[in-house]
mmCIF file of C-alpha atoms and ligand atoms in Angstrom:
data_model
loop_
_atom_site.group_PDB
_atom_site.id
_atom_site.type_symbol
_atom_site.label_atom_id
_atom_site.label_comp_id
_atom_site.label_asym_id
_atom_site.label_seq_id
_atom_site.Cartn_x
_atom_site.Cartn_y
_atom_site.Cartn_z
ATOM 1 C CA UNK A 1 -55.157 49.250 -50.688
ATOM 2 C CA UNK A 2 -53.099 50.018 -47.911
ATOM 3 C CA UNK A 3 -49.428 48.059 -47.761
ATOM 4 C CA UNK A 4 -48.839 45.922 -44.360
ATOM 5 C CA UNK A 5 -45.837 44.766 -43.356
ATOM 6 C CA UNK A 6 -46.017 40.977 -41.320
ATOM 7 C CA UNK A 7 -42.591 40.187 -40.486
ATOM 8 C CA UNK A 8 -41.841 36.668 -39.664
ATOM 9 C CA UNK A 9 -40.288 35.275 -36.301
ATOM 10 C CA UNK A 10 -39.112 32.411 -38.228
ATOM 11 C CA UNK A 11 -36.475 34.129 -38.402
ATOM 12 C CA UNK A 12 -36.102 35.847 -34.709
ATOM 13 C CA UNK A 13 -34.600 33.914 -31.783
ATOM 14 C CA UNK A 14 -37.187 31.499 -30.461
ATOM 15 C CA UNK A 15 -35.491 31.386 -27.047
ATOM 16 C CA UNK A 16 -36.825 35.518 -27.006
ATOM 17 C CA UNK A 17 -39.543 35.680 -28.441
ATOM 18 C CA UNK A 18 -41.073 38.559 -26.541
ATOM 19 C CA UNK A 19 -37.732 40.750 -27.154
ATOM 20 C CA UNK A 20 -37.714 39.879 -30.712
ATOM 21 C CA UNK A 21 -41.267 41.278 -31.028
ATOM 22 C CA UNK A 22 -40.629 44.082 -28.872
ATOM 23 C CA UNK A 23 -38.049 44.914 -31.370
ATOM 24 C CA UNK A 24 -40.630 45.835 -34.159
ATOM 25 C CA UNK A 25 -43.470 48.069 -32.772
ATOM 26 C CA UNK A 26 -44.763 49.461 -36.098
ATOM 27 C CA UNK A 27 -45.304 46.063 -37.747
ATOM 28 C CA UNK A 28 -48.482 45.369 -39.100
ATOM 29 C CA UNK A 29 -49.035 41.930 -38.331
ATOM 30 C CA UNK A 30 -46.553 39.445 -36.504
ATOM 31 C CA UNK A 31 -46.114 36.179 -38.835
ATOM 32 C CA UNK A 32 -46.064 33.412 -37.415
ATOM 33 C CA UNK A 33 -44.976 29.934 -39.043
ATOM 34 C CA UNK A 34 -46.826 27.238 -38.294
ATOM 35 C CA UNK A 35 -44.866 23.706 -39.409
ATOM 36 C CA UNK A 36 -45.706 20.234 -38.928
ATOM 37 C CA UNK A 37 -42.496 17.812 -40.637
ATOM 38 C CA UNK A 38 -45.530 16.644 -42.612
ATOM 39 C CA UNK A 39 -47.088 19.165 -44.555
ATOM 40 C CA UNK A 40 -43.655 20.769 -45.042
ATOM 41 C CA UNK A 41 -40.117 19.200 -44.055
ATOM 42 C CA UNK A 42 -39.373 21.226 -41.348
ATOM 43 C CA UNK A 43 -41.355 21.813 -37.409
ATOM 44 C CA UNK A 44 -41.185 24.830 -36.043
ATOM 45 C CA UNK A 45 -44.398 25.557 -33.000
ATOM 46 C CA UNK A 46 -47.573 24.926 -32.303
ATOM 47 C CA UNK A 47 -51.211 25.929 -30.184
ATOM 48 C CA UNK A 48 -48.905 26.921 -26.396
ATOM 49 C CA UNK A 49 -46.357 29.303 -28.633
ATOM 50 C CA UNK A 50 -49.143 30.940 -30.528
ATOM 51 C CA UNK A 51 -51.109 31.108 -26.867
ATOM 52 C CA UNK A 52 -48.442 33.047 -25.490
ATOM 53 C CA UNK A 53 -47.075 35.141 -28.141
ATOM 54 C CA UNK A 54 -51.101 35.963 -28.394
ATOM 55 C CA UNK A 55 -50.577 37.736 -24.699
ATOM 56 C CA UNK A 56 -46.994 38.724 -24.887
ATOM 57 C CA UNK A 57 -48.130 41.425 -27.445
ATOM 58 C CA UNK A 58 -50.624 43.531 -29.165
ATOM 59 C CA UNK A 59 -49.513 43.502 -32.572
ATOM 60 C CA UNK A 60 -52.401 41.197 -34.341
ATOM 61 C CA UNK A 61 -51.533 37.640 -34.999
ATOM 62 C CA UNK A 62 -50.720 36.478 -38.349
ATOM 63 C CA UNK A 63 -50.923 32.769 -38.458
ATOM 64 C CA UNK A 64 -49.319 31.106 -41.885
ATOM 65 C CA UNK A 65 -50.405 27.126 -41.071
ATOM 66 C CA UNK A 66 -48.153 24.875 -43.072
ATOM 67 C CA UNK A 67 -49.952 21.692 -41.138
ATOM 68 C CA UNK A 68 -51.721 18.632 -42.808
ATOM 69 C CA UNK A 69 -55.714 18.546 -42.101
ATOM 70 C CA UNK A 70 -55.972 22.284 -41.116
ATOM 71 C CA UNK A 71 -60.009 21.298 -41.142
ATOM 72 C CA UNK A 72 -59.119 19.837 -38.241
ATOM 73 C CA UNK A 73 -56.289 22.440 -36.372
ATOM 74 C CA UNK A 74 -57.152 25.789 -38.012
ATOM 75 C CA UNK A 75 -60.236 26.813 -35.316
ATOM 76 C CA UNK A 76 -57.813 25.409 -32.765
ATOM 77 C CA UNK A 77 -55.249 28.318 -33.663
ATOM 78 C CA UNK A 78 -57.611 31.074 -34.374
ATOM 79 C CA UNK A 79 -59.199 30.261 -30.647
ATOM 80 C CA UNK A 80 -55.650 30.106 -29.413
ATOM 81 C CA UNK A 81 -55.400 34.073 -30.706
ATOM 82 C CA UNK A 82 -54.888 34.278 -34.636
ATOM 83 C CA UNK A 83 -56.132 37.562 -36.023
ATOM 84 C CA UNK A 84 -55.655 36.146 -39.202
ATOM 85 C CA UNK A 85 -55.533 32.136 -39.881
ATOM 86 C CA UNK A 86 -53.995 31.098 -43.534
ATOM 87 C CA UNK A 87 -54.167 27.805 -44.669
ATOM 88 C CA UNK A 88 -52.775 25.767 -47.500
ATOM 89 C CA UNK A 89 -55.086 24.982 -50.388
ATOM 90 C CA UNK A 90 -53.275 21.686 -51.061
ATOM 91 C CA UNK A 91 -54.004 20.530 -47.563
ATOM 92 C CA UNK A 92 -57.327 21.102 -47.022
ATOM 93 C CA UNK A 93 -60.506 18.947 -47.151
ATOM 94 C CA UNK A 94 -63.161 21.542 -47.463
ATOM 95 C CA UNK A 95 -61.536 24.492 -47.710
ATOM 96 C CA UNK A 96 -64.996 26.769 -48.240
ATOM 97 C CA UNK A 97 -66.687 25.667 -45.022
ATOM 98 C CA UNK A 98 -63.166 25.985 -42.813
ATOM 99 C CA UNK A 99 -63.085 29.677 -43.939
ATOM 100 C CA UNK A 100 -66.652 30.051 -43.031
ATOM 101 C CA UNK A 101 -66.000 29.047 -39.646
ATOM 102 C CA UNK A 102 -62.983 30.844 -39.267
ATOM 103 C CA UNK A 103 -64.747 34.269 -40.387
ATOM 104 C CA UNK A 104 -67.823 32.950 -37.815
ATOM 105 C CA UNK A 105 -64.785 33.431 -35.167
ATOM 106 C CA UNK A 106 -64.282 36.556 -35.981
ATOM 107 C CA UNK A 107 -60.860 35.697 -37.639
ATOM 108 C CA UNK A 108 -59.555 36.578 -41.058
ATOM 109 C CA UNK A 109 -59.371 33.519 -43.492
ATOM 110 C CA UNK A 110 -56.605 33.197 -45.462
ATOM 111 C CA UNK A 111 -55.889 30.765 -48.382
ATOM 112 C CA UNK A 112 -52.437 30.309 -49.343
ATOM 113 C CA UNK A 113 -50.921 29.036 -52.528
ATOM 114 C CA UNK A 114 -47.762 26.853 -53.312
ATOM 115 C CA UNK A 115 -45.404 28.044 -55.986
ATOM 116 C CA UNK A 116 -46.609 25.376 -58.563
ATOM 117 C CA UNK A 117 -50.404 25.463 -57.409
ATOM 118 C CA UNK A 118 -52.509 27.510 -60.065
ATOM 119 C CA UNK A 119 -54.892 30.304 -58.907
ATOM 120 C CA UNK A 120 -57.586 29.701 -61.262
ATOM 121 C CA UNK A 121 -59.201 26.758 -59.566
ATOM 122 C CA UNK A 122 -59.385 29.066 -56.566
ATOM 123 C CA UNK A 123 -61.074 31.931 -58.733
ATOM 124 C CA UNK A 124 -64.984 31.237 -57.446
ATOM 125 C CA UNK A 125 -63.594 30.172 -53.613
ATOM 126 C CA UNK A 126 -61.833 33.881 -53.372
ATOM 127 C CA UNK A 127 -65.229 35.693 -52.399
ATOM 128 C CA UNK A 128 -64.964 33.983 -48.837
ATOM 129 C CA UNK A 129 -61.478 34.683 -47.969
ATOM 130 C CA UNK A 130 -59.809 37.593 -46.427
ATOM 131 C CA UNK A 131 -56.797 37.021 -48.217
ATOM 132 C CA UNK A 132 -54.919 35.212 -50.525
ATOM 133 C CA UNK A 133 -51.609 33.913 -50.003
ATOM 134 C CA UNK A 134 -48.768 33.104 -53.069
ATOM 135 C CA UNK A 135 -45.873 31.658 -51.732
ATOM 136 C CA UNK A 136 -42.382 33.121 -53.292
ATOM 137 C CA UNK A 137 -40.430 29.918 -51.647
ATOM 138 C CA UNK A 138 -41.017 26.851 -51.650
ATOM 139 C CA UNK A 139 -42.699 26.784 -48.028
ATOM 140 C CA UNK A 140 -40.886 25.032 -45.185
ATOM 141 C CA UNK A 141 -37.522 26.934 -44.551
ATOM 142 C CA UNK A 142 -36.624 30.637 -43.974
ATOM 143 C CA UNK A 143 -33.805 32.782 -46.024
ATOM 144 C CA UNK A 144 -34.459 31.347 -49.398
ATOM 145 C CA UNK A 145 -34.327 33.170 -52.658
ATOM 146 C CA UNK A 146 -37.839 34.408 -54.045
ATOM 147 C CA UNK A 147 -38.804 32.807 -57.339
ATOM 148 C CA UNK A 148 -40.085 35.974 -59.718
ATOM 149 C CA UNK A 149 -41.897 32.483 -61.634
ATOM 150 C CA UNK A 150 -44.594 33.240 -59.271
ATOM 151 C CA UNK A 151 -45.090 37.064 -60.392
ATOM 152 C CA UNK A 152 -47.357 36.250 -63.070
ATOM 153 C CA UNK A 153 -49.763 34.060 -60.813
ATOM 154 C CA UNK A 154 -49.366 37.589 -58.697
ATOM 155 C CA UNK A 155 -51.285 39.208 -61.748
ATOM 156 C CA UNK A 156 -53.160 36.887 -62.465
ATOM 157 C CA UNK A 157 -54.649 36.999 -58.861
ATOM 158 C CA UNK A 158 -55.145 40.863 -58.408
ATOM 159 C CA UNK A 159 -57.342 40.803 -61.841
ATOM 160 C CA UNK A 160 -59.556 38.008 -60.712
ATOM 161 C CA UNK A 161 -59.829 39.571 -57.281
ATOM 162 C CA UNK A 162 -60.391 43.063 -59.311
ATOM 163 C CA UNK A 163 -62.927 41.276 -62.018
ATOM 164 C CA UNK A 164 -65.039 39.999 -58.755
ATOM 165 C CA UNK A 165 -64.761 43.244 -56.828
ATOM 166 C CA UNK A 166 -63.251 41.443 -54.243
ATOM 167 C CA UNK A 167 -61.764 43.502 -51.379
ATOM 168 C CA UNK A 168 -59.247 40.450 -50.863
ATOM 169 C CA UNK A 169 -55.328 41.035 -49.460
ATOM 170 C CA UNK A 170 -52.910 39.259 -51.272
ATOM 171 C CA UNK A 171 -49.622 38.509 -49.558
ATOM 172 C CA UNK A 172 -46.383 37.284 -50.389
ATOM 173 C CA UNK A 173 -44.186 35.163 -47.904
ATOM 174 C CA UNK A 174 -41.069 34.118 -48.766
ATOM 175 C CA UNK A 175 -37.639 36.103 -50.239
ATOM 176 C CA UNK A 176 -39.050 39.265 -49.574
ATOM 177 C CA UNK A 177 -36.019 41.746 -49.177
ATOM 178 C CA UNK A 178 -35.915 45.804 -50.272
ATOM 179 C CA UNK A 179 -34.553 44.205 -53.793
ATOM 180 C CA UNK A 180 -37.626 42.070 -54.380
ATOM 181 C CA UNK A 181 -40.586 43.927 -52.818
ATOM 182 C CA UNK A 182 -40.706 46.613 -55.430
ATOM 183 C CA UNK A 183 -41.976 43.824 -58.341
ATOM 184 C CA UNK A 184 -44.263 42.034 -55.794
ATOM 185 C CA UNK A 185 -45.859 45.441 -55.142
ATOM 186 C CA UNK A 186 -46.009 46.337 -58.591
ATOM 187 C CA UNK A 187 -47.706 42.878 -59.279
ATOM 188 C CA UNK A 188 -50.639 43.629 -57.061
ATOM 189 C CA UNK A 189 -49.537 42.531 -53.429
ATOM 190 C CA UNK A 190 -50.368 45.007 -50.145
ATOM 191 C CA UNK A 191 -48.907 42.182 -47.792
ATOM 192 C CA UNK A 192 -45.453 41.213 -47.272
ATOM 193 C CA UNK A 193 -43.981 38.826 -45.283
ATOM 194 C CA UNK A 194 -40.330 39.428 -44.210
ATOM 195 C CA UNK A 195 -38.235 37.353 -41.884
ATOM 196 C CA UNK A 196 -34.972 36.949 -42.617
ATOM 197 C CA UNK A 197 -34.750 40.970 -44.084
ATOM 198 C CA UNK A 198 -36.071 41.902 -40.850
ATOM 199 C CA UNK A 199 -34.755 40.319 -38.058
ATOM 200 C CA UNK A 200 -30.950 40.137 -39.618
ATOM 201 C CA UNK A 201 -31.039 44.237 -39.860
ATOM 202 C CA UNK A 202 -29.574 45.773 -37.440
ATOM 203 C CA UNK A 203 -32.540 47.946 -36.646
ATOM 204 C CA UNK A 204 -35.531 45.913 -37.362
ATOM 205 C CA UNK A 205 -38.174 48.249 -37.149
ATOM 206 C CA UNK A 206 -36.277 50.498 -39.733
ATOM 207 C CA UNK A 207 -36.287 48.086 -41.741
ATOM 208 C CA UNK A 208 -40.017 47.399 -41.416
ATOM 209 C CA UNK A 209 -40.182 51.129 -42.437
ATOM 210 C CA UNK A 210 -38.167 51.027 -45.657
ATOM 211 C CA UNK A 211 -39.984 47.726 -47.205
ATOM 212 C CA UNK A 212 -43.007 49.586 -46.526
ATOM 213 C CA UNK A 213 -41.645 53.115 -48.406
ATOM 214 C CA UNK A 214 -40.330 50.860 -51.184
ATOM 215 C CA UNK A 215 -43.834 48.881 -51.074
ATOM 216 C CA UNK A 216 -45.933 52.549 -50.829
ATOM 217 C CA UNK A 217 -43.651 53.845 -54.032
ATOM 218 C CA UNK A 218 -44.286 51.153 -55.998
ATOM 219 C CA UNK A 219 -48.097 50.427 -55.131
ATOM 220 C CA UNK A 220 -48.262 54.452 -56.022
ATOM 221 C CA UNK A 221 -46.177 54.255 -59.593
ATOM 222 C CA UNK A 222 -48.302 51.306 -60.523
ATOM 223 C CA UNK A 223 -51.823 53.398 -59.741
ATOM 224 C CA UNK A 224 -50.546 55.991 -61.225
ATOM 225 C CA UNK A 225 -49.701 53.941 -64.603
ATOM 226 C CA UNK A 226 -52.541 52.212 -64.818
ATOM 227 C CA UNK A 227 -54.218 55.878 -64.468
ATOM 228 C CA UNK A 228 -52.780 56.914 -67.446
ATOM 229 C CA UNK A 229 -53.399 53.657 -69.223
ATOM 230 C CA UNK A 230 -56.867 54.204 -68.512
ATOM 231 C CA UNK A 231 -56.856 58.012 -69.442
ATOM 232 C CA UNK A 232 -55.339 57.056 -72.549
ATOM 233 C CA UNK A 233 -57.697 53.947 -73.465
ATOM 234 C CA UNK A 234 -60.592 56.666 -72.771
ATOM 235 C CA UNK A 235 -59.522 59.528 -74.945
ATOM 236 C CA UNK A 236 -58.270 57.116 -77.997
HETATM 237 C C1 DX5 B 301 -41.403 29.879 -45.365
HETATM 238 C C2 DX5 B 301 -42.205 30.725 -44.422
HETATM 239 C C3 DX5 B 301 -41.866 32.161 -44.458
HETATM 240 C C4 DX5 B 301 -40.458 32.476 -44.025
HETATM 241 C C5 DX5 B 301 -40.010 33.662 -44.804
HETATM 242 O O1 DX5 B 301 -41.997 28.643 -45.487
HETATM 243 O O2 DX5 B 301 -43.589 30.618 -44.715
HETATM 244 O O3 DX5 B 301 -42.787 32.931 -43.699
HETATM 245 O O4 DX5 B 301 -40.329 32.765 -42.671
HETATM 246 O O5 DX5 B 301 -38.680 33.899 -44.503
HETATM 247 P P1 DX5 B 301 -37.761 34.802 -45.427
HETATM 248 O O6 DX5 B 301 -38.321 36.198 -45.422
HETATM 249 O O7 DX5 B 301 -36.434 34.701 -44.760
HETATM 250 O O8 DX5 B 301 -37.775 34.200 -46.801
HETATM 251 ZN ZN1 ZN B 302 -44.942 32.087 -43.761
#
């Protein structure tokens, strides 16, 4: 699986939007956070911001929704330009038939998962989904410090999605700096969310370049061990 990089304008200067982004040319995805001071404690933009980042740029829209009844909102924001809707588990009603709809758009569904939310109930839900999102924060606020509790759930993800077959992303969002992306990598993730690493370097899009080497490196050691695991557990 190829490793994306979606850095986050949470973290870029909302007056500027358009230079911000302009500033990072070989990002993947541009992530965009989606609050609603109910879902999370914090508001950040909403359906006009996501309209006109949508035309301000070509880089594909990565939409992280942190809103109460996304049922309701999520076709809203994938009409409004979202390459790539994600959605909270713990907020939605039906969360099967919105990511049907969303993938009758032509947008990618994504299901995203608090730090204390368990995978498992998710397990049979995974085949409709694009993606899977853990969080490494506690969503709601930019620049906090990623919580390796979550790592495990990070396994436990990529073997379920491995188990089905499933050709599902999983991305982490939250914390995500040169020193933690190696273990999130090595856990199974191929997409990372970076806001705060990004848009506080001094050259952005360099940075976007070395959290994707580090990302590569690791993704590669960990093939490469399991290789020989394998190659071992077949000769013994
Ligand atoms: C947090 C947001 C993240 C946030 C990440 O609720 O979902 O996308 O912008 O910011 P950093 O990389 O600074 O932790
Ligand atoms: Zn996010």
């Amino acid at each position: 699986m190829v490793t994306q990089i979606s850095p986050s304008i949470l973290a870029a200067d909302f007056a500027r939007l358009a230079d911000e982004v302009a500033r990072i040319p070989s990002a993947d995805w541009l992530h965009v956070d989606v609050m609603d001071n109910h879902f999370v404690p914090n508001l950040t933009l909403g359906l006009p911001v996501v309209e006109s980042l949508s035309r301000a740029t070509d880089i594909p829209l990565d939409l992280h929704l942190m809103i109460t009844d996304p049922d309701r909102w999520a076709p809203e924001y994938a009409a409004a330009g979202g390459a790539s809707v994600t959605f909270h588990a713990e907020a939605a009603t039906a969360p099967l038939r919105l990511a049907r709809t969303l993938r009758g758009m032509d947008t990618r569904a994504g299901l995203a998962l608090n730090p204390g939310t368990s995978v498992e109930p998710y397990a049979d839900l995974l085949a409709d989904f694009d993606m899977l999102l853990i969080m490494t924060v506690e969503p709601g606020f930019g620049g906090q410090p990623f919580l390796p509790q979550v790592l495990p759930k990070l396994r436990q993800a990529k073997q379920i999605a491995e188990r089905q077959g499933l050709d599902i992303w999983l991305q982490v969002d939250g914390g995500i700096t040169p020193q933690t992306i190696d273990e999130c990598a090595d856990a199974g993730a191929n997409v990372f969310v970076a806001g705060s690493a990004v848009f506080s370097a001094d050259d952005p899009d360099a940075m976007v370049a070395a959290l994707r080497a580090r990302a590569d490196a690791a993704a590669h050691a960990r093939q490469t061990a399991m290789g020989v695991g394998a190659a071992e557990a077949s000769s013994s």
